[in-house]
Coordinates of N, CA and C and ligand atoms in Angstrom, one line a residue:
Chain A
X642 N -23.2 -30.7 42.6 CA -23.7 -32.2 43.1 C -25.3 -31.4 43.7
X643 N -26.0 -32.4 43.5 CA -27.3 -31.6 43.3 C -27.3 -32.0 45.2
X644 N -28.8 -31.5 46.1 CA -27.9 -32.2 47.4 C -29.2 -33.3 47.3
X645 N -29.9 -33.5 49.0 CA -30.0 -34.7 49.2 C -32.4 -34.3 48.7
X646 N -32.4 -32.8 49.1 CA -33.1 -33.1 49.3 C -33.6 -32.2 47.8
X647 N -33.1 -31.8 46.7 CA -33.1 -31.3 45.3 C -33.3 -32.8 45.0
X648 N -32.6 -33.6 44.8 CA -32.4 -35.1 44.3 C -34.4 -35.8 44.5
X649 N -34.8 -36.0 45.6 CA -36.1 -36.3 45.8 C -36.4 -35.8 45.5
X650 N -37.1 -33.6 45.4 CA -37.3 -33.1 44.5 C -38.0 -33.4 43.3
X651 N -37.6 -33.7 42.7 CA -37.1 -34.6 41.1 C -37.3 -35.8 40.6
X652 N -37.7 -37.0 41.8 CA -38.1 -38.1 41.8 C -39.2 -38.3 41.9
X653 N -39.4 -37.6 43.2 CA -40.7 -36.9 43.2 C -41.7 -36.5 42.5
X654 N -41.5 -35.9 41.8 CA -42.2 -35.2 40.1 C -42.7 -36.1 39.6
X655 N -40.9 -36.6 38.7 CA -41.6 -37.6 37.1 C -42.6 -38.8 38.2
X656 N -41.9 -39.3 39.5 CA -43.1 -39.9 40.3 C -44.8 -39.9 40.0
X657 N -44.6 -38.6 40.3 CA -46.3 -38.1 41.3 C -46.3 -38.1 39.3
X658 N -45.7 -37.8 38.3 CA -46.6 -37.4 37.0 C -46.4 -38.8 36.4
X659 N -46.1 -40.1 36.7 CA -45.9 -41.7 36.4 C -46.4 -42.4 37.2
X660 N -47.6 -42.5 38.2 CA -47.8 -42.6 39.1 C -47.8 -43.5 39.9
X661 N -46.2 -43.2 40.6 CA -45.1 -44.1 41.3 C -45.2 -43.7 42.8
X662 N -45.8 -44.6 44.1 CA -45.3 -43.9 45.0 C -44.2 -44.8 45.8
X663 N -44.0 -43.9 47.1 CA -42.6 -44.3 47.9 C -42.7 -44.6 48.8
X664 N -42.3 -45.7 49.3 CA -42.3 -45.7 51.0 C -42.5 -44.6 51.6
X665 N -43.7 -45.2 52.3 CA -44.6 -44.4 53.3 C -43.8 -43.8 54.4
X666 N -43.4 -44.9 54.8 CA -41.9 -45.3 56.3 C -41.1 -44.6 56.0
X667 N -40.9 -43.3 56.9 CA -40.1 -41.6 56.8 C -39.5 -42.0 57.1
X668 N -38.6 -43.2 57.8 CA -36.5 -43.4 58.5 C -36.1 -44.0 57.4
X669 N -37.3 -45.4 57.1 CA -36.9 -46.4 55.8 C -36.2 -45.2 55.1
X670 N -37.1 -44.6 54.4 CA -37.1 -44.0 53.4 C -36.6 -42.5 53.0
X671 N -35.8 -42.0 54.8 CA -34.6 -41.7 54.5 C -33.8 -42.0 53.9
X672 N -33.9 -43.5 55.3 CA -32.6 -44.2 54.6 C -31.9 -45.1 53.8
X673 N -33.2 -44.9 52.4 CA -32.8 -45.0 51.4 C -32.1 -44.0 50.3
X674 N -33.4 -43.0 50.3 CA -32.6 -41.8 49.4 C -30.7 -41.1 50.4
X675 N -31.1 -41.1 51.6 CA -29.9 -41.2 51.5 C -27.8 -41.7 51.1
X676 N -28.6 -43.1 50.8 CA -27.7 -44.5 50.6 C -27.8 -44.2 48.8
X677 N -29.1 -43.9 48.1 CA -29.0 -43.1 46.5 C -28.2 -41.9 46.4
X678 N -28.0 -41.0 47.8 CA -27.6 -40.5 47.0 C -26.1 -40.7 47.5
X679 N -25.4 -41.5 48.5 CA -24.1 -41.2 49.2 C -23.5 -42.1 47.6
X680 N -24.6 -42.8 46.9 CA -24.0 -43.1 46.0 C -23.2 -42.5 44.3
X681 N -24.6 -41.9 44.3 CA -24.5 -40.6 43.5 C -22.7 -39.3 43.4
X682 N -23.1 -39.2 45.0 CA -22.1 -38.8 45.2 C -20.4 -40.0 45.0
X683 N -20.8 -40.6 44.9 CA -19.3 -41.2 44.8 C -19.2 -42.1 43.8
X684 N -20.2 -42.2 42.7 CA -19.7 -42.8 41.2 C -20.1 -41.7 40.3
X685 N -20.9 -40.5 40.7 CA -21.6 -39.7 39.7 C -23.0 -39.9 38.8
X686 N -23.4 -41.4 39.4 CA -24.9 -41.9 39.3 C -24.9 -42.4 40.8
X687 N -26.7 -42.0 40.7 CA -28.1 -43.2 41.2 C -28.2 -44.1 41.2
X688 N -27.1 -45.2 41.4 CA -26.9 -46.3 41.4 C -27.9 -47.5 42.6
X689 N -28.7 -48.1 42.4 CA -29.0 -48.8 43.3 C -28.6 -48.9 44.5
X690 N -28.9 -48.5 45.4 CA -28.8 -48.4 47.1 C -28.1 -49.8 47.5
X691 N -29.0 -50.3 47.7 CA -28.8 -52.5 48.1 C -28.3 -53.2 46.9
X692 N -27.9 -52.2 46.2 CA -27.7 -53.3 45.1 C -25.3 -53.2 44.7
X693 N -25.0 -54.3 44.8 CA -23.0 -53.7 45.2 C -22.9 -52.9 43.5
X694 N -22.5 -51.6 43.3 CA -21.9 -51.5 42.1 C -20.7 -51.8 41.4
X695 N -20.5 -51.4 40.3 CA -19.0 -51.8 39.7 C -18.3 -50.8 40.0
X696 N -18.9 -49.0 39.9 CA -18.2 -48.4 40.3 C -18.7 -47.6 39.0
X697 N -18.9 -48.6 37.2 CA -18.0 -48.1 36.4 C -20.1 -47.6 35.3
X698 N -19.9 -46.6 35.3 CA -21.4 -46.9 34.3 C -22.2 -47.8 33.4
X699 N -21.2 -47.9 33.2 CA -21.4 -49.1 31.4 C -22.3 -50.3 32.0
X700 N -21.5 -51.2 33.0 CA -21.8 -52.4 34.1 C -23.4 -51.7 34.4
X701 N -23.3 -50.5 35.0 CA -24.5 -50.6 36.2 C -24.7 -50.3 35.7
X702 N -25.7 -49.3 33.8 CA -26.4 -48.8 33.4 C -27.7 -49.6 33.7
X703 N -28.2 -50.5 34.5 CA -29.3 -51.4 33.9 C -30.2 -51.0 36.5
X704 N -28.8 -50.1 36.9 CA -29.5 -50.7 38.3 C -29.0 -48.8 38.7
X705 N -29.6 -48.2 37.4 CA -29.1 -47.1 38.3 C -31.2 -46.5 38.6
X706 N -31.6 -46.0 39.2 CA -32.1 -45.8 39.8 C -33.3 -44.0 39.6
X707 N -34.8 -44.9 38.2 CA -34.8 -46.3 39.2 C -34.6 -47.3 38.1
X708 N -34.1 -49.0 38.2 CA -34.0 -49.5 38.5 C -35.2 -50.3 37.2
X709 N -33.9 -51.0 36.1 CA -34.9 -52.0 34.9 C -35.3 -53.4 35.8
X710 N -35.1 -52.7 37.3 CA -36.1 -54.2 37.7 C -37.4 -53.6 38.9
X711 N -37.7 -52.4 38.8 CA -38.8 -51.7 39.3 C -39.6 -52.2 38.8
X712 N -40.5 -51.7 37.8 CA -41.5 -51.7 37.3 C -41.9 -53.6 37.7
X713 N -41.0 -54.4 37.5 CA -42.1 -55.7 37.0 C -41.6 -56.9 39.1
X714 N -41.1 -55.6 40.2 CA -41.1 -56.3 41.1 C -42.5 -55.6 41.8
X715 N -42.8 -53.9 41.4 CA -43.4 -53.9 42.4 C -44.9 -53.8 42.1
X716 N -45.0 -54.8 40.7 CA -46.1 -55.6 40.0 C -46.4 -56.4 40.9
X717 N -44.9 -57.3 40.9 CA -44.7 -58.5 41.3 C -45.2 -59.0 42.7
X718 N -43.3 -58.2 43.6 CA -44.1 -58.3 45.2 C -44.3 -56.9 45.7
X719 N -45.0 -55.3 44.7 CA -45.5 -55.1 45.5 C -44.2 -53.8 46.4
X720 N -42.9 -53.6 45.9 CA -42.1 -53.3 45.9 C -40.6 -53.6 45.2
X721 N -40.3 -52.9 45.1 CA -39.3 -52.3 44.6 C -37.9 -53.5 45.6
X722 N -37.5 -53.3 45.4 CA -35.3 -54.6 46.0 C -35.1 -53.4 46.9
X723 N -34.4 -52.3 46.8 CA -35.1 -51.5 48.2 C -35.8 -50.6 48.9
X724 N -37.3 -51.2 49.0 CA -38.5 -50.4 48.7 C -38.7 -48.7 48.5
X725 N -38.0 -49.1 47.8 CA -37.9 -46.7 47.8 C -39.4 -46.6 47.3
X726 N -40.1 -47.4 46.2 CA -41.5 -47.3 45.3 C -42.2 -48.9 45.9
X727 N -43.4 -48.2 46.1 CA -43.9 -49.9 46.7 C -45.3 -49.1 45.5
X728 N -46.0 -50.3 46.0 CA -47.2 -50.9 45.2 C -48.5 -49.6 45.7
X729 N -50.1 -49.3 45.2 CA -50.8 -48.4 45.7 C -51.2 -50.1 47.3
X730 N -51.5 -50.8 47.0 CA -52.3 -52.2 47.9 C -50.7 -52.3 49.3
X731 N -49.2 -51.3 48.7 CA -48.1 -51.6 49.3 C -49.3 -52.2 51.3
X732 N -49.5 -51.3 51.9 CA -50.3 -51.5 53.3 C -50.5 -53.4 53.7
X733 N -51.1 -52.8 52.9 CA -52.4 -54.3 52.9 C -51.1 -56.0 52.2
X734 N -49.9 -55.9 52.0 CA -49.3 -56.6 51.9 C -48.0 -57.0 53.0
X735 N -47.3 -58.2 52.7 CA -46.7 -58.6 53.5 C -45.3 -57.8 53.6
X736 N -44.7 -57.7 54.4 CA -42.8 -56.8 54.2 C -42.3 -58.1 54.4
X737 N -42.2 -59.0 53.3 CA -40.8 -59.8 53.6 C -39.9 -59.1 52.3
X738 N -39.1 -59.3 52.9 CA -37.1 -58.6 51.3 C -37.3 -59.8 49.9
X739 N -37.5 -59.0 49.4 CA -38.2 -59.6 48.4 C -36.7 -59.8 47.9
X740 N -37.0 -61.3 46.7 CA -35.9 -62.1 45.9 C -35.1 -60.6 44.8
X741 N -34.4 -61.3 44.3 CA -33.0 -60.6 43.0 C -33.7 -61.0 42.3
X742 N -33.6 -59.8 41.1 CA -34.4 -59.9 39.8 C -33.4 -60.0 38.7
X743 N -32.8 -59.0 39.0 CA -31.1 -58.6 38.2 C -30.5 -59.8 38.7
X744 N -30.1 -60.9 37.3 CA -28.9 -62.1 37.1 C -28.2 -61.8 37.6
X745 N -27.6 -62.9 38.9 CA -26.0 -62.7 38.8 C -25.0 -62.5 38.8
X746 N -25.7 -63.3 37.3 CA -24.6 -62.6 36.0 C -23.9 -61.5 35.7
X747 N -24.8 -61.5 36.2 CA -24.6 -59.0 35.7 C -23.8 -58.8 36.8
X748 N -23.5 -60.0 37.4 CA -22.6 -58.8 38.7 C -20.9 -59.2 38.2
X749 N -21.1 -60.4 38.4 CA -19.8 -60.6 37.3 C -19.6 -60.9 36.6
X750 N -20.2 -60.7 35.3 CA -19.7 -59.5 33.8 C -19.7 -58.3 33.5
X751 N -21.2 -57.8 34.5 CA -21.4 -56.8 34.1 C -22.8 -56.7 32.8
X752 N -23.0 -55.6 32.9 CA -24.2 -55.8 32.1 C -24.5 -55.5 30.5
X753 N -22.9 -54.6 29.9 CA -22.7 -54.4 28.1 C -22.6 -56.2 28.3
X754 N -22.1 -56.4 28.8 CA -20.6 -58.1 28.1 C -21.9 -59.0 28.0
X755 N -23.3 -58.7 29.7 CA -24.6 -60.0 28.8 C -24.9 -59.7 28.0
X756 N -25.5 -58.0 27.8 CA -26.2 -57.2 25.9 C -25.8 -58.0 25.0
X757 N -24.0 -58.0 24.9 CA -23.1 -58.3 24.4 C -23.6 -58.8 23.1
X758 N -23.7 -60.2 24.7 CA -23.5 -62.2 24.7 C -25.0 -62.3 24.1
X759 N -25.7 -61.4 24.3 CA -27.1 -61.9 24.2 C -28.0 -61.6 23.1
X760 N -27.3 -60.5 22.2 CA -27.2 -59.5 21.9 C -27.0 -60.6 20.1
X761 N -25.6 -60.5 20.7 CA -25.1 -61.7 18.9 C -25.4 -62.7 18.3
X762 N -26.5 -62.9 19.5 CA -27.1 -64.2 18.2 C -28.1 -63.6 18.0
X763 N -29.0 -62.3 17.9 CA -30.3 -61.6 17.5 C -30.7 -62.3 18.2
X764 N -32.2 -61.4 18.7 CA -33.6 -62.2 18.6 C -33.1 -63.4 20.4
X765 N -32.2 -62.7 20.8 CA -32.6 -63.1 21.9 C -32.7 -63.1 23.7
X766 N -32.9 -61.7 22.5 CA -32.3 -60.0 23.6 C -34.0 -59.8 24.7
X767 N -34.6 -59.2 24.9 CA -35.0 -58.8 25.2 C -36.3 -58.0 24.0
X768 N -37.3 -57.9 24.9 CA -38.5 -57.6 23.3 C -37.7 -55.8 23.3
X769 N -38.5 -55.3 22.5 CA -38.7 -53.8 22.2 C -40.1 -54.0 21.7
X770 N -39.7 -53.2 22.5 CA -41.8 -52.1 22.2 C -41.9 -51.1 21.5
X771 N -43.2 -50.1 21.3 CA -42.7 -49.2 20.4 C -44.0 -48.5 20.8
X772 N -44.1 -47.1 21.7 CA -45.1 -46.4 21.6 C -45.9 -46.0 20.3
X773 N -47.4 -46.4 19.7 CA -48.0 -45.9 18.6 C -48.6 -44.9 18.7
X774 N -47.7 -44.4 19.7 CA -48.2 -42.7 19.8 C -47.3 -41.9 19.3
X775 N -46.2 -42.2 19.9 CA -45.1 -40.6 20.1 C -43.6 -41.5 19.6
X776 N -43.8 -42.9 18.7 CA -43.1 -43.4 18.4 C -41.7 -43.6 19.1
X777 N -41.4 -43.2 21.3 CA -41.1 -44.1 21.8 C -40.3 -45.4 22.3
X778 N -39.4 -45.9 21.9 CA -38.8 -47.4 21.7 C -38.2 -47.4 23.2
X779 N -38.6 -48.5 23.4 CA -38.0 -49.2 25.6 C -37.6 -50.6 24.8
X780 N -36.2 -51.0 25.3 CA -36.0 -52.9 25.6 C -36.2 -52.9 26.8
X781 N -37.0 -54.2 27.0 CA -37.6 -54.9 28.3 C -38.4 -55.6 28.0
X782 N -38.8 -56.7 29.1 CA -40.0 -57.7 29.1 C -41.3 -57.3 29.0
X783 N -41.5 -56.2 29.4 CA -43.1 -55.7 28.9 C -42.9 -54.5 28.9
X784 N -44.5 -53.8 27.6 CA -44.3 -52.6 28.0 C -44.2 -51.6 29.6
X785 N -43.6 -50.3 29.9 CA -43.9 -49.3 30.5 C -46.4 -48.9 30.7
X786 N -45.9 -49.3 32.2 CA -47.3 -48.8 32.5 C -48.1 -47.6 31.5
X787 N -47.0 -46.7 31.2 CA -47.6 -45.0 31.0 C -46.0 -45.1 30.2
X788 N -46.1 -43.9 28.7 CA -45.4 -44.2 28.0 C -44.8 -42.6 28.9
X789 N -43.2 -43.1 28.8 CA -42.6 -41.9 29.4 C -42.7 -40.5 28.8
X790 N -42.7 -40.9 27.7 CA -42.4 -39.5 26.6 C -43.7 -38.3 26.8
X791 N -44.8 -39.8 26.1 CA -46.3 -39.0 25.9 C -47.2 -39.0 26.9
X792 N -47.3 -40.3 27.7 CA -47.9 -40.6 28.9 C -49.1 -41.6 28.5
X793 N -48.9 -42.5 27.2 CA -49.9 -42.8 26.0 C -50.0 -44.6 27.2
X794 N -50.6 -44.8 27.4 CA -50.7 -46.1 28.2 C -50.5 -47.2 28.0
X795 N -49.9 -48.4 29.0 CA -49.4 -49.9 28.2 C -50.2 -49.7 26.9
X796 N -51.0 -50.1 26.8 CA -52.2 -50.8 25.2 C -51.5 -50.2 24.0
X797 N -51.1 -49.1 24.8 CA -50.8 -47.8 23.3 C -49.9 -49.0 22.4
X798 N -48.9 -49.5 23.4 CA -46.9 -50.6 22.4 C -48.0 -51.6 21.6
X799 N -46.5 -51.1 20.7 CA -46.6 -53.0 20.3 C -44.6 -53.2 20.2
X800 N -45.2 -54.7 19.9 CA -43.6 -54.7 20.0 C -43.3 -54.3 18.2
X801 N -42.0 -53.3 18.9 CA -41.3 -54.1 17.8 C -40.7 -54.7 16.9
X802 N -40.2 -55.5 15.5 CA -39.8 -55.4 15.0 C -38.1 -55.1 14.8
X803 N -37.1 -56.2 16.0 CA -35.6 -55.2 15.7 C -35.7 -55.2 14.0
X804 N -34.9 -53.9 13.3 CA -33.8 -53.7 11.6 C -32.5 -54.3 12.3
X805 N -31.8 -55.7 11.5 CA -30.7 -55.2 11.9 C -29.8 -54.8 10.2
Chain B
X774 N -29.2 -65.7 75.0 CA -27.9 -65.7 73.3 C -27.9 -66.6 73.3
X775 N -27.4 -67.3 72.6 CA -26.6 -68.5 72.9 C -25.2 -68.1 72.8
X776 N -23.9 -68.5 73.0 CA -22.5 -68.0 73.4 C -21.7 -68.5 72.6
X777 N -20.5 -67.6 72.3 CA -19.6 -67.8 71.4 C -19.9 -68.0 69.1
X778 N -20.9 -67.1 69.2 CA -21.8 -66.8 68.0 C -21.7 -66.0 67.8
X779 N -20.9 -65.1 67.4 CA -20.5 -63.7 66.7 C -20.8 -63.8 65.6
X780 N -22.7 -62.9 65.1 CA -22.5 -63.1 62.9 C -21.9 -62.1 63.0
X781 N -22.1 -62.4 62.3 CA -20.7 -61.9 60.5 C -21.2 -61.6 59.3
X782 N -21.4 -60.0 59.7 CA -22.0 -59.2 58.9 C -21.7 -58.6 57.5
X783 N -22.6 -59.5 56.1 CA -21.6 -58.8 54.5 C -22.6 -57.8 54.8
X784 N -22.3 -56.6 54.2 CA -23.6 -55.7 54.0 C -23.0 -54.0 53.0
X785 N -23.9 -53.6 52.5 CA -23.2 -52.6 51.6 C -24.1 -50.7 52.9
X786 N -23.2 -49.9 52.3 CA -22.6 -49.2 53.6 C -24.0 -48.5 53.1
X787 N -24.5 -48.2 52.3 CA -26.4 -47.0 52.1 C -27.7 -48.2 51.4
X788 N -27.1 -49.4 52.1 CA -29.1 -50.3 51.8 C -29.2 -49.5 53.5
X789 N -31.2 -49.9 52.9 CA -31.1 -49.3 53.8 C -31.7 -51.3 55.1
X790 N -31.4 -52.0 53.7 CA -32.3 -53.9 55.3 C -30.4 -54.0 55.4
X791 N -29.0 -53.6 54.9 CA -28.2 -53.8 55.9 C -28.7 -52.9 57.2
X792 N -28.8 -51.5 57.6 CA -28.4 -51.0 58.0 C -29.5 -51.5 59.1
X793 N -31.1 -51.7 58.9 CA -32.3 -52.2 59.9 C -31.3 -53.4 60.6
X794 N -30.7 -54.4 59.8 CA -30.2 -55.3 60.3 C -28.6 -54.6 62.1
X795 N -28.4 -54.1 60.6 CA -27.5 -53.7 62.2 C -27.9 -52.7 63.5
X796 N -28.8 -52.1 63.3 CA -30.0 -51.7 64.2 C -30.4 -53.1 65.0
X797 N -30.6 -53.6 64.7 CA -31.8 -55.3 65.2 C -30.8 -55.6 66.3
X798 N -29.2 -55.8 65.9 CA -28.5 -56.2 66.5 C -28.8 -55.4 67.6
X799 N -27.7 -53.8 67.5 CA -27.1 -53.6 68.7 C -28.6 -53.1 69.5
X800 N -29.5 -53.0 69.4 CA -30.8 -53.3 70.2 C -30.4 -54.0 71.2
X801 N -30.4 -55.3 70.6 CA -31.4 -56.9 71.2 C -28.7 -57.4 72.0
X802 N -28.7 -55.6 72.2 CA -27.0 -56.2 72.4 C -26.4 -56.8 71.5
X803 N -26.2 -57.3 71.0 CA -25.5 -58.3 70.4 C -24.5 -58.0 69.2
X804 N -22.9 -58.0 69.3 CA -21.9 -57.9 68.8 C -22.1 -58.5 67.1
X805 N -21.1 -57.9 67.1 CA -21.1 -58.3 65.4 C -19.7 -57.9 65.0
X806 N -19.8 -58.5 63.4 CA -18.8 -58.1 62.9 C -19.3 -57.7 61.7
X807 N -18.5 -57.0 60.6 CA -19.4 -56.6 59.9 C -18.1 -56.4 59.0
X808 N -18.3 -55.9 57.0 CA -17.7 -55.7 56.8 C -18.5 -54.6 54.9
X809 N -18.7 -53.6 54.9 CA -19.5 -52.6 54.6 C -18.5 -52.6 52.5
X810 N -19.0 -53.7 51.5 CA -18.4 -53.6 50.7 C -18.3 -52.8 50.2
X811 N -19.6 -51.4 50.0 CA -18.8 -50.8 49.2 C -17.9 -50.0 49.3
X812 N -17.3 -49.9 49.5 CA -16.3 -49.0 51.0 C -14.7 -49.7 50.3
X813 N -14.7 -50.8 50.5 CA -13.5 -51.9 49.5 C -13.4 -51.4 47.9
X814 N -12.4 -51.2 47.9 CA -11.3 -51.0 46.3 C -10.5 -52.3 45.0
X815 N -11.1 -52.6 43.8 CA -9.9 -53.3 43.5 C -10.2 -54.7 43.8
X816 N -8.5 -55.8 44.0 CA -8.6 -56.7 44.4 C -9.9 -57.2 46.1
X817 N -9.4 -56.2 46.9 CA -9.7 -56.1 48.2 C -12.0 -56.9 48.0
X818 N -11.7 -56.4 47.4 CA -13.8 -55.4 47.5 C -13.5 -57.1 45.9
X819 N -13.3 -57.6 45.2 CA -13.7 -58.9 44.2 C -13.3 -60.2 45.5
X820 N -12.4 -59.6 45.7 CA -11.8 -61.0 47.0 C -13.6 -61.4 47.9
X821 N -13.4 -60.3 48.6 CA -14.5 -59.9 49.6 C -16.3 -60.7 49.3
X822 N -16.2 -60.3 47.2 CA -17.5 -60.1 46.5 C -18.0 -61.5 46.8
X823 N -16.0 -62.9 46.5 CA -16.5 -63.4 46.3 C -16.2 -65.0 46.8
X824 N -15.9 -64.7 47.7 CA -16.3 -64.5 50.0 C -17.7 -65.0 50.0
X825 N -18.8 -63.7 49.4 CA -20.3 -63.4 50.2 C -20.7 -64.9 48.9
X826 N -20.2 -64.7 47.8 CA -20.6 -65.5 46.4 C -20.3 -67.2 47.1
X827 N -19.8 -67.4 47.9 CA -20.0 -68.8 48.0 C -20.4 -69.1 49.0
X828 N -20.3 -68.7 49.9 CA -21.2 -68.6 50.8 C -22.8 -69.4 50.6
X829 N -23.4 -68.2 50.1 CA -25.2 -68.0 49.9 C -25.0 -68.3 48.0
X830 N -24.5 -68.2 47.4 CA -24.8 -68.0 45.8 C -25.0 -67.3 44.6
X831 N -24.7 -66.5 45.6 CA -25.3 -64.7 45.4 C -24.4 -63.5 46.1
X832 N -24.3 -62.6 45.4 CA -24.2 -61.4 45.8 C -25.4 -60.5 46.3
X833 N -26.0 -60.8 47.2 CA -26.7 -60.1 47.5 C -26.0 -59.5 49.1
X834 N -27.8 -57.8 49.7 CA -26.8 -57.8 50.9 C -27.9 -57.8 51.9
X835 N -27.9 -58.0 52.5 CA -27.0 -57.7 53.6 C -27.5 -59.2 53.8
X836 N -25.8 -60.4 53.7 CA -25.3 -61.7 53.7 C -24.9 -62.0 55.5
X837 N -25.5 -62.8 55.9 CA -25.6 -62.1 57.8 C -25.2 -64.4 58.4
X838 N -24.1 -64.0 58.4 CA -23.2 -65.9 58.6 C -23.8 -65.8 60.0
X839 N -23.7 -66.7 61.2 CA -24.5 -66.8 62.7 C -23.6 -68.4 62.7
X840 N -23.0 -69.1 62.7 CA -22.2 -70.2 63.0 C -22.1 -70.4 62.7
X841 N -22.9 -71.3 61.5 CA -23.2 -72.9 60.6 C -24.7 -71.8 59.6
X842 N -24.9 -70.6 60.4 CA -26.9 -70.7 59.4 C -26.1 -69.6 58.2
X843 N -27.2 -69.6 57.1 CA -27.0 -68.2 56.1 C -28.1 -67.5 56.3
X844 N -27.8 -66.1 56.3 CA -29.7 -65.6 56.3 C -28.9 -64.8 55.1
X845 N -30.0 -64.8 54.2 CA -29.3 -63.7 53.4 C -30.6 -62.8 53.2
X846 N -30.7 -61.2 53.3 CA -31.9 -60.5 53.8 C -32.0 -60.3 55.4
X847 N -32.8 -59.3 55.4 CA -33.2 -58.3 57.5 C -34.4 -59.1 57.3
X848 N -34.2 -61.2 58.4 CA -35.6 -61.3 58.8 C -35.3 -62.0 59.9
X849 N -36.2 -60.8 60.6 CA -36.3 -60.4 61.6 C -36.3 -62.2 62.5
X850 N -37.7 -62.6 61.7 CA -37.8 -64.3 62.3 C -36.6 -64.9 62.5
X851 N -35.8 -65.0 61.3 CA -35.0 -66.6 60.9 C -33.2 -65.2 62.0
X852 N -33.4 -64.3 62.5 CA -32.7 -63.7 63.0 C -32.3 -64.1 64.4
X853 N -33.6 -63.6 65.2 CA -33.5 -64.2 66.3 C -33.9 -65.6 66.5
X854 N -34.5 -66.5 65.4 CA -34.1 -67.8 66.4 C -32.1 -68.2 65.7
X855 N -31.7 -67.7 64.8 CA -30.2 -68.3 64.7 C -29.4 -67.2 65.5
X856 N -30.0 -66.9 66.6 CA -29.4 -66.4 67.3 C -30.1 -67.0 69.0
X857 N -31.1 -67.7 69.0 CA -31.9 -67.9 70.4 C -31.9 -66.3 70.9
X858 N -33.1 -65.7 70.6 CA -33.4 -64.7 71.7 C -35.1 -65.1 71.6
Ligands
SF4_892 S1 -34.2 -51.0 43.3 FE1 -35.3 -49.8 44.0 S2 -34.3 -47.5 45.2 FE2 -33.1 -49.4 43.5 S3 -32.8 -49.0 41.8 FE3 -34.5 -49.9 41.6 S4 -35.8 -48.2 41.9 FE4 -33.7 -47.4 42.5

């Protein structure tokens, strides 16, 4: 099992590459990392420390850090739910708790059940985006700012029509 | 502080906001009851989660009950008001 500092070093490497910033308050940052590591330790994966995990990988898949909700929250509220990742203009923002973006029904039914339910009818799922540079595919509300594989910009993504 | 109002906290042991809430109450010398829901298992966990849901309509942490008031999240101003401090 990696140590907390190993874990943070790995996270920091990716965050630096992708242009993400961590909470500048070191007390808060340490608290969050401590919680994240605790989750990794007991579940085997770094489930979001400020959300209740089921402890079953498939059910918690969307809230393994960095969770599916981070980018939209950093963009809209200036931080993710745990305040681990913050926006460039974080210092000038109001720091009230932000609302939970993960739908409440996920907590009751788990992530796979919801995907199945949405996917069954087809079309009703999140969009699938394709990086036109390297072909990377992702299913989310908006394409990522940077392609995690080849670092192409958001504009290089196109909607991908699912083939069933 | 208003008498007879002992806050009840539903928290996660791993959550920064929950830790900050507990710290805040301690700093103000306020005694409270709490349950770290992530430390429960099986049926007990399910039961407490449905309790949280019935209180605030969702499972978010911390959920703080002070008398008839419910606060979801660590809001210092709301806490102070509810506690009369
Ligand atoms: S809210 Fe922040 S800390 Fe929690 S999983 Fe998402 S990105 Fe990680």
